[in-house]
PDB file of C-alpha atoms in Angstrom:
ATOM      1  CA  VAL A   1     100.838  82.514 105.523  1.00  0.00           C
ATOM      2  CA  THR A   2     102.124  78.842 105.629  1.00  0.00           C
ATOM      3  CA  SER A   3      99.423  76.878 103.415  1.00  0.00           C
ATOM      4  CA  ALA A   4      98.105  76.875 100.145  1.00  0.00           C
ATOM      5  CA  VAL A   5      94.386  76.496 102.329  1.00  0.00           C
ATOM      6  CA  GLU A   6      95.429  79.672 104.573  1.00  0.00           C
ATOM      7  CA  ALA A   7      96.364  81.704 101.623  1.00  0.00           C
ATOM      8  CA  LEU A   8      92.703  80.970 100.040  1.00  0.00           C
ATOM      9  CA  HIS A   9      91.313  81.709 103.161  1.00  0.00           C
ATOM     10  CA  SER A  10      93.078  84.756 103.415  1.00  0.00           C
ATOM     11  CA  ILE A  11      91.722  86.244  99.964  1.00  0.00           C
ATOM     12  CA  LYS A  12      88.853  88.296 100.997  1.00  0.00           C
ATOM     13  CA  ALA A  13      90.915  89.790 103.993  1.00  0.00           C
ATOM     14  CA  PHE A  14      93.504  91.065 101.107  1.00  0.00           C
ATOM     15  CA  LEU A  15      91.092  92.433  99.165  1.00  0.00           C
ATOM     16  CA  SER A  16      88.726  94.318 101.050  1.00  0.00           C
ATOM     17  CA  GLU A  17      90.836  95.261 104.469  1.00  0.00           C
ATOM     18  CA  TYR A  18      94.930  95.165 103.223  1.00  0.00           C
ATOM     19  CA  LEU A  19      94.189  96.595  99.659  1.00  0.00           C
ATOM     20  CA  ILE A  20      91.979  99.076 100.535  1.00  0.00           C
ATOM     21  CA  GLN A  21      92.991 100.395 104.313  1.00  0.00           C
ATOM     22  CA  GLU A  22      97.298  99.773 104.273  1.00  0.00           C
ATOM     23  CA  PHE A  23      98.371  98.812 100.992  1.00  0.00           C
ATOM     24  CA  ASP A  24     101.289 101.606 100.484  1.00  0.00           C
ATOM     25  CA  TYR A  25     101.132 102.094  96.592  1.00  0.00           C
ATOM     26  CA  LYS A  26     104.015 104.628  96.357  1.00  0.00           C
ATOM     27  CA  ASP A  27     106.055 102.378  98.390  1.00  0.00           C
ATOM     28  CA  TRP A  28     105.413  99.181  95.914  1.00  0.00           C
ATOM     29  CA  CYS A  29     106.111 101.022  93.009  1.00  0.00           C
ATOM     30  CA  ARG A  30     109.700 102.342  94.955  1.00  0.00           C
ATOM     31  CA  VAL A  31     110.280  98.245  95.608  1.00  0.00           C
ATOM     32  CA  CYS A  32     109.299  97.037  92.081  1.00  0.00           C
ATOM     33  CA  GLY A  33     110.583  99.933  90.422  1.00  0.00           C
ATOM     34  CA  LYS A  34     107.969 100.630  88.394  1.00  0.00           C
ATOM     35  CA  ALA A  35     108.561 104.030  89.029  1.00  0.00           C
ATOM     36  CA  SER A  36     111.839 106.112  89.208  1.00  0.00           C
ATOM     37  CA  GLU A  37     112.701 108.107  91.999  1.00  0.00           C
ATOM     38  CA  LYS A  38     112.244 111.377  90.315  1.00  0.00           C
ATOM     39  CA  VAL A  39     108.922 110.218  89.747  1.00  0.00           C
ATOM     40  CA  LEU A  40     108.022 109.326  92.711  1.00  0.00           C
ATOM     41  CA  GLU A  41     109.841 112.519  94.483  1.00  0.00           C
ATOM     42  CA  ASP A  42     107.838 114.969  91.719  1.00  0.00           C
ATOM     43  CA  GLU A  43     104.355 115.610  93.116  1.00  0.00           C
ATOM     44  CA  GLU A  44     103.110 116.529  89.789  1.00  0.00           C
ATOM     45  CA  ARG A  45     104.713 113.552  87.723  1.00  0.00           C
ATOM     46  CA  TRP A  46     103.707 111.022  90.645  1.00  0.00           C
ATOM     47  CA  GLY A  47      99.699 112.521  90.472  1.00  0.00           C
ATOM     48  CA  ARG A  48     100.130 111.665  86.295  1.00  0.00           C
ATOM     49  CA  PHE A  49     102.156 108.590  87.386  1.00  0.00           C
ATOM     50  CA  VAL A  50      99.065 107.609  89.738  1.00  0.00           C
ATOM     51  CA  GLU A  51      96.521 108.845  87.314  1.00  0.00           C
ATOM     52  CA  ASP A  52      97.339 106.765  84.535  1.00  0.00           C
ATOM     53  CA  ASN A  53      98.718 103.570  86.587  1.00  0.00           C
ATOM     54  CA  LEU A  54      96.747 103.204  90.037  1.00  0.00           C
ATOM     55  CA  VAL A  55      93.402 101.663  88.978  1.00  0.00           C
ATOM     56  CA  LYS A  56      94.949  99.252  86.547  1.00  0.00           C
ATOM     57  CA  ASP A  57      97.824  97.878  88.928  1.00  0.00           C
ATOM     58  CA  LEU A  58      94.572  97.461  91.239  1.00  0.00           C
ATOM     59  CA  ARG A  59      92.371  95.477  89.194  1.00  0.00           C
ATOM     60  CA  PHE A  60      95.886  93.143  88.576  1.00  0.00           C
ATOM     61  CA  ALA A  61      95.930  92.801  92.243  1.00  0.00           C
ATOM     62  CA  SER A  62      92.551  91.428  92.254  1.00  0.00           C
ATOM     63  CA  GLY A  63      92.624  89.067  89.091  1.00  0.00           C
ATOM     64  CA  LEU A  64      95.971  87.956  90.994  1.00  0.00           C
ATOM     65  CA  MET A  65      93.917  86.568  93.910  1.00  0.00           C
ATOM     66  CA  LEU A  66      91.240  85.350  91.138  1.00  0.00           C
ATOM     67  CA  ARG A  67      93.954  82.764  89.766  1.00  0.00           C
ATOM     68  CA  LEU A  68      95.393  81.989  92.784  1.00  0.00           C
ATOM     69  CA  ALA A  69      91.744  80.529  94.050  1.00  0.00           C
ATOM     70  CA  VAL A  70      91.716  79.057  91.151  1.00  0.00           C
ATOM     71  CA  SER A  71      94.560  77.221  91.757  1.00  0.00           C
ATOM     72  CA  VAL A  72      94.294  76.717  94.747  1.00  0.00           C
ATOM     73  CA  ALA A  73      90.613  74.955  94.227  1.00  0.00           C
ATOM     74  CA  ARG A  74      91.885  73.366  91.248  1.00  0.00           C
ATOM     75  CA  ASP A  75      94.936  71.360  93.059  1.00  0.00           C
ATOM     76  CA  PHE A  76      92.404  70.761  96.117  1.00  0.00           C
ATOM     77  CA  GLY A  77      89.507  69.176  93.907  1.00  0.00           C
ATOM     78  CA  LEU A  78      87.433  71.758  95.694  1.00  0.00           C
ATOM     79  CA  LYS A  79      83.190  72.287  94.135  1.00  0.00           C
ATOM     80  CA  PRO A  80      82.207  76.044  93.382  1.00  0.00           C
ATOM     81  CA  GLY A  81      79.885  76.327  96.250  1.00  0.00           C
ATOM     82  CA  ASP A  82      82.945  75.342  98.715  1.00  0.00           C
ATOM     83  CA  TRP A  83      84.900  78.777  97.448  1.00  0.00           C
ATOM     84  CA  LYS A  84      81.798  80.978  95.973  1.00  0.00           C
ATOM     85  CA  ASP A  85      81.912  83.538  98.108  1.00  0.00           C
ATOM     86  CA  ILE A  86      85.973  83.642  97.869  1.00  0.00           C
ATOM     87  CA  ASN A  87      85.127  84.045  93.618  1.00  0.00           C
ATOM     88  CA  GLU A  88      82.236  86.795  94.091  1.00  0.00           C
ATOM     89  CA  ALA A  89      84.639  88.486  96.108  1.00  0.00           C
ATOM     90  CA  CYS A  90      87.654  88.773  93.820  1.00  0.00           C
ATOM     91  CA  GLY A  91      84.960  89.357  91.032  1.00  0.00           C
ATOM     92  CA  ASN A  92      83.797  92.115  92.611  1.00  0.00           C
ATOM     93  CA  ALA A  93      86.933  93.406  94.122  1.00  0.00           C
ATOM     94  CA  VAL A  94      88.029  94.090  90.314  1.00  0.00           C
ATOM     95  CA  ARG A  95      85.438  97.145  90.533  1.00  0.00           C
ATOM     96  CA  THR A  96      85.543  97.993  93.619  1.00  0.00           C
ATOM     97  CA  VAL A  97      88.401  97.867  95.398  1.00  0.00           C
ATOM     98  CA  PRO A  98      90.383 100.541  92.959  1.00  0.00           C
ATOM     99  CA  ALA A  99      87.393 103.252  94.153  1.00  0.00           C
ATOM    100  CA  CYS A 100      87.202 102.264  97.984  1.00  0.00           C
ATOM    101  CA  TYR A 101      90.892 102.485  97.790  1.00  0.00           C
ATOM    102  CA  GLN A 102      90.613 106.056  96.409  1.00  0.00           C
ATOM    103  CA  LEU A 103      87.886 106.463  98.509  1.00  0.00           C
ATOM    104  CA  GLN A 104      89.626 106.064 101.720  1.00  0.00           C
ATOM    105  CA  ARG A 105      92.700 108.621 100.760  1.00  0.00           C
ATOM    106  CA  GLY A 106      90.145 110.802  99.390  1.00  0.00           C
ATOM    107  CA  LEU A 107      87.346 111.232 101.375  1.00  0.00           C
ATOM    108  CA  PRO A 108      85.825 113.983 102.534  1.00  0.00           C
ATOM    109  CA  GLY A 109      86.480 115.178  99.559  1.00  0.00           C
ATOM    110  CA  ALA A 110      86.637 118.885  97.977  1.00  0.00           C
ATOM    111  CA  LEU A 111      82.802 119.999  98.635  1.00  0.00           C
ATOM    112  CA  SER A 112      82.430 118.696 102.118  1.00  0.00           C
ATOM    113  CA  ARG A 113      86.053 119.705 102.852  1.00  0.00           C
ATOM    114  CA  ALA A 114      84.886 123.038 101.649  1.00  0.00           C
ATOM    115  CA  ARG A 115      81.778 123.207 104.296  1.00  0.00           C
ATOM    116  CA  SER A 116      83.623 122.262 107.182  1.00  0.00           C
ATOM    117  CA  LEU A 117      86.240 124.920 106.477  1.00  0.00           C
ATOM    118  CA  LYS A 118      83.155 127.646 106.462  1.00  0.00           C
ATOM    119  CA  HIS A 119      80.622 125.514 109.519  1.00  0.00           C
ATOM    120  CA  VAL A 120      82.799 123.254 111.929  1.00  0.00           C
ATOM    121  CA  PRO A 121      84.316 125.830 114.399  1.00  0.00           C
ATOM    122  CA  VAL A 122      87.566 124.521 114.859  1.00  0.00           C
ATOM    123  CA  LEU A 123      88.462 124.557 111.538  1.00  0.00           C
ATOM    124  CA  ALA A 124      87.149 128.643 111.618  1.00  0.00           C
ATOM    125  CA  PHE A 125      90.713 129.499 112.107  1.00  0.00           C
ATOM    126  CA  GLU A 126      92.756 127.061 110.034  1.00  0.00           C
ATOM    127  CA  ASP A 127      95.810 128.584 107.522  1.00  0.00           C
ATOM    128  CA  LEU A 128      94.839 129.290 104.296  1.00  0.00           C
ATOM    129  CA  ASN A 129      90.945 128.694 105.161  1.00  0.00           C
ATOM    130  CA  PRO A 130      89.505 129.719 101.249  1.00  0.00           C
ATOM    131  CA  TRP A 131      87.159 131.821 102.844  1.00  0.00           C
ATOM    132  CA  LYS A 132      89.113 134.108 104.675  1.00  0.00           C
ATOM    133  CA  SER A 133      91.428 134.808 101.910  1.00  0.00           C
ATOM    134  CA  GLN A 134      92.386 134.650  98.503  1.00  0.00           C
ATOM    135  CA  GLU A 135      95.797 132.514  98.795  1.00  0.00           C
ATOM    136  CA  GLY A 136      93.268 130.260 100.724  1.00  0.00           C
ATOM    137  CA  ARG A 137      91.461 129.622  97.723  1.00  0.00           C
ATOM    138  CA  GLU A 138      94.252 129.701  95.351  1.00  0.00           C
ATOM    139  CA  ALA A 139      95.896 126.500  97.339  1.00  0.00           C
ATOM    140  CA  PHE A 140      92.292 124.520  97.957  1.00  0.00           C
ATOM    141  CA  GLU A 141      91.958 125.270  94.190  1.00  0.00           C
ATOM    142  CA  ARG A 142      95.687 123.390  93.040  1.00  0.00           C
ATOM    143  CA  GLU A 143      94.598 120.992  96.073  1.00  0.00           C
ATOM    144  CA  HIS A 144      91.094 120.045  94.968  1.00  0.00           C
ATOM    145  CA  ASN A 145      91.245 120.614  90.935  1.00  0.00           C
ATOM    146  CA  ILE A 146      87.742 122.844  91.443  1.00  0.00           C
ATOM    147  CA  GLY A 147      87.060 126.192  91.243  1.00  0.00           C
ATOM    148  CA  TRP A 148      87.050 128.478  93.986  1.00  0.00           C
ATOM    149  CA  SER A 149      83.770 130.316  92.346  1.00  0.00           C
ATOM    150  CA  MET A 150      81.675 126.896  91.864  1.00  0.00           C
ATOM    151  CA  ILE A 151      81.723 125.525  95.509  1.00  0.00           C
ATOM    152  CA  GLU A 152      80.279 128.974  96.602  1.00  0.00           C
ATOM    153  CA  ALA A 153      77.548 129.144  93.705  1.00  0.00           C
ATOM    154  CA  VAL A 154      77.140 125.174  94.723  1.00  0.00           C
ATOM    155  CA  THR A 155      77.031 126.557  98.593  1.00  0.00           C
ATOM    156  CA  ALA A 156      75.436 129.661  98.363  1.00  0.00           C
ATOM    157  CA  LYS A 157      71.746 128.447  99.938  1.00  0.00           C
ATOM    158  CA  ASP A 158      73.129 126.031 102.243  1.00  0.00           C
ATOM    159  CA  GLY A 159      71.873 127.971 105.347  1.00  0.00           C
ATOM    160  CA  LYS A 160      73.088 127.393 108.937  1.00  0.00           C
ATOM    161  CA  PRO A 161      73.993 123.730 110.139  1.00  0.00           C
ATOM    162  CA  ARG A 162      71.035 121.852 112.648  1.00  0.00           C
ATOM    163  CA  SER A 163      72.630 119.007 113.984  1.00  0.00           C
ATOM    164  CA  GLY A 164      75.410 116.343 113.683  1.00  0.00           C
ATOM    165  CA  PHE A 165      75.227 112.996 113.649  1.00  0.00           C
ATOM    166  CA  CYS A 166      77.468 110.010 112.955  1.00  0.00           C
ATOM    167  CA  GLY A 167      77.080 105.843 111.701  1.00  0.00           C
ATOM    168  CA  VAL A 168      77.476 103.244 109.052  1.00  0.00           C
ATOM    169  CA  PHE A 169      75.171 104.173 106.080  1.00  0.00           C
ATOM    170  CA  SER A 170      74.611 102.290 102.753  1.00  0.00           C
ATOM    171  CA  VAL A 171      74.272 104.187  99.682  1.00  0.00           C
ATOM    172  CA  ALA A 172      71.494 103.948  98.244  1.00  0.00           C
ATOM    173  CA  ASP A 173      71.296 105.628  95.383  1.00  0.00           C
ATOM    174  CA  VAL A 174      73.830 108.030  93.046  1.00  0.00           C
ATOM    175  CA  ALA A 175      71.868 111.119  91.379  1.00  0.00           C
ATOM    176  CA  ASN A 176      73.188 114.130  89.438  1.00  0.00           C
ATOM    177  CA  HIS A 177      72.331 117.749  91.044  1.00  0.00           C
ATOM    178  CA  ASP A 178      73.363 120.288  89.199  1.00  0.00           C
ATOM    179  CA  GLY A 179      76.953 120.005  88.447  1.00  0.00           C
ATOM    180  CA  MET A 180      77.255 118.048  92.320  1.00  0.00           C
ATOM    181  CA  ILE A 181      75.988 114.229  92.780  1.00  0.00           C
ATOM    182  CA  TRP A 182      73.779 113.187  95.748  1.00  0.00           C
ATOM    183  CA  ILE A 183      74.936 110.461  97.291  1.00  0.00           C
ATOM    184  CA  HIS A 184      71.767 108.901  99.046  1.00  0.00           C
ATOM    185  CA  LEU A 185      72.515 107.298 102.510  1.00  0.00           C
ATOM    186  CA  ARG A 186      70.252 105.014 104.020  1.00  0.00           C
ATOM    187  CA  VAL A 187      71.480 104.696 108.002  1.00  0.00           C
ATOM    188  CA  VAL A 188      72.759 101.202 108.896  1.00  0.00           C
ATOM    189  CA  ARG A 189      73.368 101.418 112.701  1.00  0.00           C
ATOM    190  CA  GLU A 190      74.436 104.963 114.857  1.00  0.00           C
ATOM    191  CA  SER A 191      78.123 104.618 115.222  1.00  0.00           C
ATOM    192  CA  GLY A 192      80.984 106.986 117.091  1.00  0.00           C
ATOM    193  CA  LYS A 193      79.955 110.735 118.575  1.00  0.00           C
ATOM    194  CA  ALA A 194      78.359 113.182 116.550  1.00  0.00           C
ATOM    195  CA  PRO A 195      80.721 116.294 115.498  1.00  0.00           C
ATOM    196  CA  GLU A 196      81.256 118.265 118.017  1.00  0.00           C
ATOM    197  CA  GLY A 197      79.713 122.003 118.481  1.00  0.00           C
ATOM    198  CA  PHE A 198      76.584 121.095 116.834  1.00  0.00           C
ATOM    199  CA  PRO A 199      73.342 119.486 118.198  1.00  0.00           C
ATOM    200  CA  PRO A 200      73.154 115.803 118.281  1.00  0.00           C
ATOM    201  CA  ASN A 201      70.819 114.228 116.004  1.00  0.00           C
ATOM    202  CA  VAL A 202      70.239 110.405 117.074  1.00  0.00           C
ATOM    203  CA  VAL A 203      70.216 108.326 113.821  1.00  0.00           C
ATOM    204  CA  LYS A 204      67.713 104.881 113.361  1.00  0.00           C
ATOM    205  CA  GLU A 205      68.010 101.932 111.155  1.00  0.00           C
ATOM    206  CA  GLY A 206      66.362 102.744 108.353  1.00  0.00           C
ATOM    207  CA  ASP A 207      66.820 106.836 108.420  1.00  0.00           C
ATOM    208  CA  THR A 208      68.048 108.713 105.252  1.00  0.00           C
ATOM    209  CA  TYR A 209      69.949 112.006 104.218  1.00  0.00           C
ATOM    210  CA  VAL A 210      70.937 113.578 101.438  1.00  0.00           C
ATOM    211  CA  TRP A 211      75.410 114.036 101.114  1.00  0.00           C
ATOM    212  CA  GLU A 212      76.305 116.283  98.721  1.00  0.00           C
ATOM    213  CA  VAL A 213      79.130 115.090  97.014  1.00  0.00           C
ATOM    214  CA  ASP A 214      81.593 116.947  94.395  1.00  0.00           C
ATOM    215  CA  THR A 215      82.079 114.765  90.931  1.00  0.00           C
ATOM    216  CA  ALA A 216      85.279 113.583  91.852  1.00  0.00           C
ATOM    217  CA  VAL A 217      83.977 111.599  94.864  1.00  0.00           C
ATOM    218  CA  GLY A 218      80.749 110.715  93.613  1.00  0.00           C
ATOM    219  CA  SER A 219      82.120 109.269  90.393  1.00  0.00           C
ATOM    220  CA  LEU A 220      83.841 106.412  92.489  1.00  0.00           C
ATOM    221  CA  LEU A 221      80.623 106.091  94.829  1.00  0.00           C
ATOM    222  CA  GLU A 222      77.731 103.407  93.796  1.00  0.00           C
ATOM    223  CA  ARG A 223      74.947 101.604  95.299  1.00  0.00           C
ATOM    224  CA  GLY A 224      75.634  99.102  97.767  1.00  0.00           C
ATOM    225  CA  PHE A 225      78.620 100.692  99.178  1.00  0.00           C
ATOM    226  CA  PHE A 226      79.046 101.197 103.195  1.00  0.00           C
ATOM    227  CA  VAL A 227      79.880 104.363 104.337  1.00  0.00           C
ATOM    228  CA  ALA A 228      81.178 105.253 107.588  1.00  0.00           C
ATOM    229  CA  GLY A 229      81.550 108.471 108.981  1.00  0.00           C
ATOM    230  CA  SER A 230      80.007 111.895 110.816  1.00  0.00           C
ATOM    231  CA  PHE A 231      78.000 114.495 109.450  1.00  0.00           C
ATOM    232  CA  VAL A 232      76.153 118.148 109.552  1.00  0.00           C
ATOM    233  CA  LEU A 233      72.756 118.463 108.406  1.00  0.00           C
ATOM    234  CA  LEU A 234      72.410 121.751 106.824  1.00  0.00           C
ATOM    235  CA  GLU A 235      68.978 123.939 106.742  1.00  0.00           C
ATOM    236  CA  SER A 236      69.254 123.222 102.656  1.00  0.00           C
ATOM    237  CA  GLU A 237      68.469 119.554 104.232  1.00  0.00           C
ATOM    238  CA  VAL A 238      71.988 118.531 102.336  1.00  0.00           C
ATOM    239  CA  CYS A 239      74.518 117.187 104.793  1.00  0.00           C
ATOM    240  CA  PHE A 240      78.615 116.748 104.160  1.00  0.00           C
ATOM    241  CA  MET A 241      81.254 114.762 105.976  1.00  0.00           C
ATOM    242  CA  THR A 242      83.269 116.662 108.687  1.00  0.00           C
TER     243      THR A 242
END
């Protein structure tokens, strides 16, 4: 960035692309001295640190971009309409960037991961598959912080996979359902290939699907978000992300 104007026009990409997809929070904490090496290298302590600090640090970054935009607009005498989109992007980012950052790294989530390990052929023989060993179940619980008994109860009536599909979807609704969360997806467009090993289902704009997720994922999603991914539809009429 070589000028104030270029900085202003880079804000939206910084918020929607860099902060969500490329930003290395751990490395940033190391460079800035925000966390000690003991914290950075200890998985449990680092996890607590992230839980306590990540959201507020990402919100700070979003707020900093708004202050930058205001300064440039003031110094160059810009009218509100000249940078309205940037102002709105900064305002939305305070809420959405922390959620999208976590989704980018946390998807598909515990419930979809469990269903993939059960139904996706290539994953069936994965080491520590929780469907095949107690050791695997204990490892799954540690990694996802969710009881395996709950996973078994939720998936008991799944039935067999019916089809696979892939695309870009908008979140039309978010609803609690028996301890889990149903994300109502509406197709924006088909994109990519359907998961291998399942009859492909051609999706069309406007089609709707119910994606069942655990609360760790569902609490981050909200109406208006966009999700791109590959899914498998089950006989129970819910789908999971692969």
